[in-house]
């Protein structure tokens, strides 16, 4: 495996880690307006309170690695999708602020304000992530210098809207399953109803999005002709989706949550598999696409980055494991709660 391919794979690992981990805490925020009272809303916030910032580190690391390994693709994506990325960044900032601020003043209007910000910011961030995946799959107009020439409205097509809706349903399902593991009593029973609703929406959108991708986007299936082993992931993805409903029916909450995470990981893998070797695909002329080879840093830079990744990754995994182990179990309200 050459170094550009290695870093394409590592970027995929970082994106998968972010989608699976931040997916459930964004999903919890999507269910926040459905809580009955302030006590339940506090439980929902506290279920992700110790975890959400650590989950976001995966996205920060992904952005930094993309900048260092593939600077031309980074520049094109972040300048071409400038407004979308600013919206996502604003969503992440206001989401963090709302979590920290809502419990600082014991006034009803104050908490309603920050609860509204919490949901809206999380919704916007989730929609932008999903739409960005759809735009990347469909391709964007690039000139022969790799510069994107399209407005924000032109980047919002049918497929981008479908992937945004699919991402919303996937994160809502993942979040409801997580809440089922962290809550008790009536709230826990209602999270099961939420999970069933999100599951049916996810299955319908999953089938529609897959059908539209296969029918209208050539690159969605071309790599399966060269590497048919990729179909194994497709089969595993369908099995993971089916296992969510089986576990929900039998009350196996932990297994349902793991299967939901596996399905999200499979979707990220299939996205990367279909895109490879492109990073920013051109919808006008394939020769203008930015690939892992024509947008990569020097081999010496990629080698040095691989060394730092080899040293740093065990610390990231160890930190994540310790945090999740420390804050395991059901969530309860106490004097340290948000």
Short mmCIF file of C-alpha atoms in Angstrom, two decimals:
data_model
loop_
_atom_site.label_atom_id
_atom_site.label_comp_id
_atom_site.label_asym_id
_atom_site.label_seq_id
_atom_site.Cartn_x
_atom_site.Cartn_y
_atom_site.Cartn_z
CA UNK A 1 0.00 0.00 0.00
CA UNK A 2 1.43 3.41 -0.97
CA UNK A 3 1.32 6.38 1.42
CA UNK A 4 -1.54 8.30 -0.30
CA UNK A 5 -3.70 5.16 -0.06
CA UNK A 6 -2.65 4.63 3.56
CA UNK A 7 -3.78 8.15 4.45
CA UNK A 8 -7.03 7.73 2.52
CA UNK A 9 -7.71 4.67 4.70
CA UNK A 10 -6.71 6.50 7.90
CA UNK A 11 -9.01 9.41 7.01
CA UNK A 12 -11.78 6.85 6.57
CA UNK A 13 -11.04 5.44 10.04
CA UNK A 14 -11.21 8.93 11.58
CA UNK A 15 -14.45 9.74 9.76
CA UNK A 16 -15.96 6.40 10.84
CA UNK A 17 -14.98 7.03 14.47
CA UNK A 18 -16.59 10.46 14.35
CA UNK A 19 -19.80 9.29 12.63
CA UNK A 20 -20.35 6.41 15.06
CA UNK A 21 -19.45 8.28 18.27
CA UNK A 22 -20.76 11.78 17.57
CA UNK A 23 -23.69 10.21 15.71
CA UNK A 24 -25.37 9.10 18.93
CA UNK A 25 -24.85 12.37 20.82
CA UNK A 26 -26.20 14.36 17.86
CA UNK A 27 -29.07 11.86 17.80
CA UNK A 28 -29.79 12.47 21.50
CA UNK A 29 -30.10 16.20 20.71
CA UNK A 30 -32.60 15.43 17.94
CA UNK A 31 -34.88 13.77 20.55
CA UNK A 32 -34.43 16.57 23.10
CA UNK A 33 -37.71 18.41 22.17
CA UNK A 34 -39.63 15.16 22.80
CA UNK A 35 -38.75 15.10 26.51
CA UNK A 36 -41.77 15.69 28.76
CA UNK A 37 -40.27 18.14 31.28
CA UNK A 38 -37.07 19.85 32.37
CA UNK A 39 -36.02 16.81 34.41
CA UNK A 40 -36.07 14.57 31.34
CA UNK A 41 -34.31 17.21 29.25
CA UNK A 42 -31.55 17.34 31.88
CA UNK A 43 -31.25 13.55 31.75
CA UNK A 44 -30.82 13.67 27.97
CA UNK A 45 -28.11 16.34 28.18
CA UNK A 46 -26.34 14.53 31.02
CA UNK A 47 -26.33 11.24 29.08
CA UNK A 48 -23.88 12.81 26.62
CA UNK A 49 -22.38 15.44 28.94
CA UNK A 50 -19.04 13.69 29.65
CA UNK A 51 -18.70 12.31 26.09
CA UNK A 52 -19.70 14.81 23.40
CA UNK A 53 -16.48 16.91 23.40
CA UNK A 54 -14.24 13.83 23.19
CA UNK A 55 -16.34 12.52 20.28
CA UNK A 56 -15.79 15.79 18.42
CA UNK A 57 -12.02 15.33 18.59
CA UNK A 58 -12.32 12.71 15.84
CA UNK A 59 -13.69 15.38 13.46
CA UNK A 60 -10.97 17.88 14.40
CA UNK A 61 -8.32 15.22 13.81
CA UNK A 62 -9.93 14.33 10.47
CA UNK A 63 -9.81 17.97 9.34
CA UNK A 64 -6.18 18.37 10.44
CA UNK A 65 -5.11 15.13 8.74
CA UNK A 66 -6.91 16.09 5.51
CA UNK A 67 -5.17 19.48 5.52
CA UNK A 68 -1.71 17.96 6.04
CA UNK A 69 -2.05 14.90 3.77
CA UNK A 70 -4.11 16.33 0.89
CA UNK A 71 -3.83 20.17 1.02
CA UNK A 72 -5.27 20.82 -2.47
CA UNK A 73 -8.38 18.75 -1.77
CA UNK A 74 -8.74 20.48 1.62
CA UNK A 75 -8.48 23.93 0.02
CA UNK A 76 -11.01 23.11 -2.70
CA UNK A 77 -13.53 21.50 -0.36
CA UNK A 78 -13.37 24.17 2.35
CA UNK A 79 -13.50 27.09 -0.10
CA UNK A 80 -16.16 25.56 -2.36
CA UNK A 81 -18.40 24.51 0.55
CA UNK A 82 -17.54 27.61 2.60
CA UNK A 83 -21.07 28.53 3.70
CA UNK A 84 -21.96 24.91 4.46
CA UNK A 85 -18.86 24.41 6.59
CA UNK A 86 -19.48 27.72 8.39
CA UNK A 87 -23.02 26.53 9.15
CA UNK A 88 -21.67 23.22 10.51
CA UNK A 89 -19.00 25.02 12.55
CA UNK A 90 -21.60 27.43 13.94
CA UNK A 91 -23.78 24.46 14.82
CA UNK A 92 -20.97 22.77 16.75
CA UNK A 93 -20.05 26.00 18.59
CA UNK A 94 -23.61 26.89 19.62
CA UNK A 95 -24.30 23.28 20.56
CA UNK A 96 -21.38 23.32 22.97
CA UNK A 97 -22.39 26.71 24.37
CA UNK A 98 -26.00 25.59 24.92
CA UNK A 99 -24.89 22.49 26.86
CA UNK A 100 -22.72 24.59 29.17
CA UNK A 101 -25.09 27.56 29.55
CA UNK A 102 -28.55 25.97 30.05
CA UNK A 103 -27.89 25.03 33.68
CA UNK A 104 -26.18 28.27 34.74
CA UNK A 105 -29.40 30.22 35.44
CA UNK A 106 -32.46 28.66 37.08
CA UNK A 107 -35.06 30.46 34.94
CA UNK A 108 -37.58 28.75 32.65
CA UNK A 109 -37.09 31.15 29.71
CA UNK A 110 -33.31 30.76 29.94
CA UNK A 111 -33.49 26.96 29.67
CA UNK A 112 -36.07 27.11 26.86
CA UNK A 113 -33.72 29.43 24.95
CA UNK A 114 -30.70 27.14 25.23
CA UNK A 115 -32.77 23.99 24.68
CA UNK A 116 -33.93 25.52 21.38
CA UNK A 117 -30.34 26.39 20.45
CA UNK A 118 -29.19 22.88 21.42
CA UNK A 119 -31.69 21.19 19.10
CA UNK A 120 -31.33 23.68 16.20
CA UNK A 121 -27.52 23.61 16.22
CA UNK A 122 -27.43 19.80 16.32
CA UNK A 123 -30.02 19.57 13.53
CA UNK A 124 -28.07 21.97 11.29
CA UNK A 125 -24.75 20.17 11.88
CA UNK A 126 -26.32 16.77 11.08
CA UNK A 127 -28.00 18.03 7.89
CA UNK A 128 -24.77 19.65 6.64
CA UNK A 129 -22.76 16.45 7.25
CA UNK A 130 -25.30 14.39 5.34
CA UNK A 131 -25.63 16.86 2.47
CA UNK A 132 -21.83 17.09 2.14
CA UNK A 133 -21.63 13.30 1.67
CA UNK A 134 -24.30 13.49 -1.03
CA UNK A 135 -22.55 16.36 -2.84
CA UNK A 136 -19.24 14.50 -2.72
CA UNK A 137 -20.85 11.38 -4.21
CA UNK A 138 -22.70 13.28 -6.94
CA UNK A 139 -19.61 15.34 -7.78
CA UNK A 140 -19.10 19.09 -8.07
CA UNK A 141 -18.07 21.28 -11.02
CA UNK A 142 -14.27 21.64 -11.00
CA UNK A 143 -12.19 23.54 -13.56
CA UNK A 144 -8.80 22.36 -14.83
CA UNK A 145 -7.11 24.00 -11.79
CA UNK A 146 -9.29 22.04 -9.36
CA UNK A 147 -11.32 25.09 -8.33
CA UNK A 148 -15.02 24.65 -7.57
CA UNK A 149 -17.28 27.02 -9.49
CA UNK A 150 -20.79 26.68 -8.05
CA UNK A 151 -23.02 28.50 -5.61
CA UNK A 152 -24.33 27.00 -2.37
CA UNK A 153 -27.82 26.58 -3.88
CA UNK A 154 -26.36 24.75 -6.91
CA UNK A 155 -24.65 22.29 -4.53
CA UNK A 156 -28.00 21.27 -3.00
CA UNK A 157 -29.40 18.58 -5.30
CA UNK A 158 -31.91 15.77 -4.83
CA UNK A 159 -29.23 13.29 -3.79
CA UNK A 160 -27.76 15.70 -1.21
CA UNK A 161 -31.21 16.16 0.32
CA UNK A 162 -31.69 12.38 0.42
CA UNK A 163 -28.34 11.77 2.15
CA UNK A 164 -29.12 14.58 4.61
CA UNK A 165 -32.46 12.92 5.49
CA UNK A 166 -30.75 9.51 5.72
CA UNK A 167 -28.14 10.93 8.11
CA UNK A 168 -30.84 12.49 10.27
CA UNK A 169 -32.69 9.17 10.54
CA UNK A 170 -29.49 7.19 11.20
CA UNK A 171 -28.33 9.53 13.97
CA UNK A 172 -31.85 9.69 15.46
CA UNK A 173 -31.94 5.88 15.59
CA UNK A 174 -28.43 5.69 17.08
CA UNK A 175 -29.31 8.36 19.66
CA UNK A 176 -32.58 6.69 20.71
CA UNK A 177 -30.78 3.36 21.18
CA UNK A 178 -28.10 5.08 23.27
CA UNK A 179 -30.76 6.73 25.44
CA UNK A 180 -32.35 3.32 25.97
CA UNK A 181 -29.07 2.19 27.56
CA UNK A 182 -28.67 5.30 29.73
CA UNK A 183 -32.21 5.88 31.09
CA UNK A 184 -34.78 4.03 33.18
CA UNK A 185 -38.56 3.86 33.72
CA UNK A 186 -41.06 5.66 31.51
CA UNK A 187 -38.39 7.61 29.63
CA UNK A 188 -36.58 4.40 28.71
CA UNK A 189 -39.83 2.85 27.45
CA UNK A 190 -40.49 5.88 25.26
CA UNK A 191 -36.96 5.76 23.79
CA UNK A 192 -37.90 2.33 22.44
CA UNK A 193 -40.86 3.89 20.61
CA UNK A 194 -38.56 6.63 19.31
CA UNK A 195 -36.10 3.99 18.10
CA UNK A 196 -38.81 2.10 16.18
CA UNK A 197 -39.96 5.30 14.48
CA UNK A 198 -36.41 6.26 13.51
CA UNK A 199 -35.70 2.69 12.38
CA UNK A 200 -38.56 2.59 9.88
CA UNK A 201 -37.60 6.02 8.54
CA UNK A 202 -33.97 4.87 8.25
CA UNK A 203 -34.85 1.68 6.35
CA UNK A 204 -37.08 3.53 3.86
CA UNK A 205 -34.51 6.29 3.26
CA UNK A 206 -31.68 3.72 3.11
CA UNK A 207 -33.44 1.81 0.30
CA UNK A 208 -34.43 4.97 -1.62
CA UNK A 209 -30.96 6.55 -1.35
CA UNK A 210 -29.25 3.32 -2.40
CA UNK A 211 -31.56 2.96 -5.39
CA UNK A 212 -31.04 6.57 -6.52
CA UNK A 213 -27.25 6.26 -6.11
CA UNK A 214 -27.08 3.06 -8.18
CA UNK A 215 -29.41 4.45 -10.88
CA UNK A 216 -27.96 7.95 -11.30
CA UNK A 217 -24.31 8.01 -10.10
CA UNK A 218 -21.83 5.94 -12.11
CA UNK A 219 -19.07 6.06 -9.51
CA UNK A 220 -21.38 4.52 -6.90
CA UNK A 221 -20.81 1.02 -8.34
CA UNK A 222 -17.73 1.20 -10.60
CA UNK A 223 -15.24 0.06 -7.91
CA UNK A 224 -17.33 -3.05 -7.23
CA UNK A 225 -16.48 -4.21 -10.77
CA UNK A 226 -12.75 -4.01 -9.99
CA UNK A 227 -12.95 -5.06 -6.33
CA UNK A 228 -16.00 -7.34 -5.93
CA UNK A 229 -14.98 -8.15 -2.32
CA UNK A 230 -16.56 -4.78 -1.42
CA UNK A 231 -19.95 -6.47 -1.79
CA UNK A 232 -19.21 -8.24 1.51
CA UNK A 233 -19.64 -4.89 3.29
CA UNK A 234 -22.96 -4.36 1.50
CA UNK A 235 -24.21 -7.73 2.79
CA UNK A 236 -22.91 -7.04 6.31
CA UNK A 237 -24.64 -3.65 6.24
CA UNK A 238 -28.00 -5.22 5.38
CA UNK A 239 -27.48 -7.80 8.16
CA UNK A 240 -26.66 -5.03 10.67
CA UNK A 241 -29.79 -3.08 9.70
CA UNK A 242 -31.94 -6.22 10.02
CA UNK A 243 -30.36 -7.09 13.38
CA UNK A 244 -31.39 -3.72 14.83
CA UNK A 245 -35.08 -4.62 14.46
CA UNK A 246 -34.51 -8.15 15.83
CA UNK A 247 -32.73 -6.80 18.91
CA UNK A 248 -35.32 -4.05 19.43
CA UNK A 249 -38.11 -6.64 19.32
CA UNK A 250 -36.33 -8.92 21.82
CA UNK A 251 -35.19 -6.05 24.07
CA UNK A 252 -31.45 -6.48 23.44
CA UNK A 253 -30.60 -2.78 23.71
CA UNK A 254 -26.82 -3.16 23.74
CA UNK A 255 -26.76 -5.37 20.65
CA UNK A 256 -29.13 -3.01 18.82
CA UNK A 257 -26.83 -0.07 19.58
CA UNK A 258 -23.77 -1.98 18.34
CA UNK A 259 -25.60 -3.01 15.15
CA UNK A 260 -26.67 0.59 14.56
CA UNK A 261 -23.04 1.69 14.93
CA UNK A 262 -21.92 -1.06 12.53
CA UNK A 263 -24.47 0.13 9.95
CA UNK A 264 -23.18 3.72 10.19
CA UNK A 265 -19.58 2.46 9.89
CA UNK A 266 -20.55 0.41 6.82
CA UNK A 267 -22.15 3.46 5.16
CA UNK A 268 -18.94 5.48 5.70
CA UNK A 269 -16.89 2.59 4.27
CA UNK A 270 -19.13 2.32 1.19
CA UNK A 271 -18.90 6.09 0.69
CA UNK A 272 -15.10 5.94 0.69
CA UNK A 273 -15.05 2.77 -1.41
CA UNK A 274 -17.22 4.39 -4.10
CA UNK A 275 -15.22 7.65 -4.05
CA UNK A 276 -11.72 6.07 -4.21
CA UNK A 277 -9.30 7.26 -5.58
CA UNK A 278 -11.07 10.63 -5.83
CA UNK A 279 -11.25 13.04 -2.91
CA UNK A 280 -13.22 15.76 -4.70
CA UNK A 281 -14.90 14.33 -7.81
CA UNK A 282 -15.59 16.55 -10.80
CA UNK A 283 -19.10 16.40 -12.25
CA UNK A 284 -18.04 18.11 -15.48
CA UNK A 285 -14.81 16.37 -16.53
CA UNK A 286 -13.38 13.38 -14.58
CA UNK A 287 -9.88 14.53 -15.57
CA UNK A 288 -10.35 17.59 -13.32
CA UNK A 289 -11.07 15.49 -10.21
CA UNK A 290 -8.75 15.84 -7.23
CA UNK A 291 -7.47 12.37 -6.38
CA UNK A 292 -5.33 11.01 -3.57
CA UNK A 293 -2.37 11.24 -5.95
CA UNK A 294 -2.62 14.67 -7.61
CA UNK A 295 -3.55 16.44 -4.34
CA UNK A 296 -1.24 14.64 -1.90
CA UNK A 297 1.63 16.13 0.09
CA UNK A 298 5.16 14.87 -0.50
CA UNK A 299 6.02 11.28 0.40
CA UNK A 300 8.35 12.54 3.16
CA UNK A 301 5.46 14.48 4.75
CA UNK A 302 3.12 11.49 4.56
CA UNK A 303 5.79 9.24 6.10
CA UNK A 304 6.32 11.66 9.00
CA UNK A 305 2.55 11.93 9.54
CA UNK A 306 2.27 8.13 9.61
CA UNK A 307 4.94 8.01 12.34
CA UNK A 308 3.08 10.56 14.48
CA UNK A 309 -0.20 8.70 13.91
CA UNK A 310 1.42 5.44 15.01
CA UNK A 311 2.60 7.10 18.24
CA UNK A 312 -0.52 9.18 18.96
CA UNK A 313 -3.37 6.84 18.06
CA UNK A 314 -2.93 4.50 21.09
CA UNK A 315 -3.24 7.53 23.42
CA UNK A 316 -6.46 8.64 21.70
CA UNK A 317 -7.95 5.14 21.94
CA UNK A 318 -6.85 4.77 25.56
CA UNK A 319 -8.35 8.15 26.53
CA UNK A 320 -11.63 7.34 24.79
CA UNK A 321 -11.83 3.92 26.47
CA UNK A 322 -11.15 5.36 29.96
CA UNK A 323 -13.81 8.08 29.56
CA UNK A 324 -16.47 5.64 28.36
CA UNK A 325 -15.64 3.16 31.14
CA UNK A 326 -15.69 5.88 33.83
CA UNK A 327 -19.11 7.21 32.81
CA UNK A 328 -20.75 3.85 32.05
CA UNK A 329 -24.19 2.92 33.40
CA UNK A 330 -27.49 4.73 33.86
CA UNK A 331 -27.50 8.52 34.07
CA UNK A 332 -28.93 10.29 37.15
CA UNK A 333 -29.37 13.92 38.17
CA UNK A 334 -27.10 15.15 40.98
CA UNK A 335 -25.39 18.38 42.04
CA UNK A 336 -22.78 18.00 39.29
CA UNK A 337 -25.37 17.62 36.51
CA UNK A 338 -25.94 20.14 33.71
#
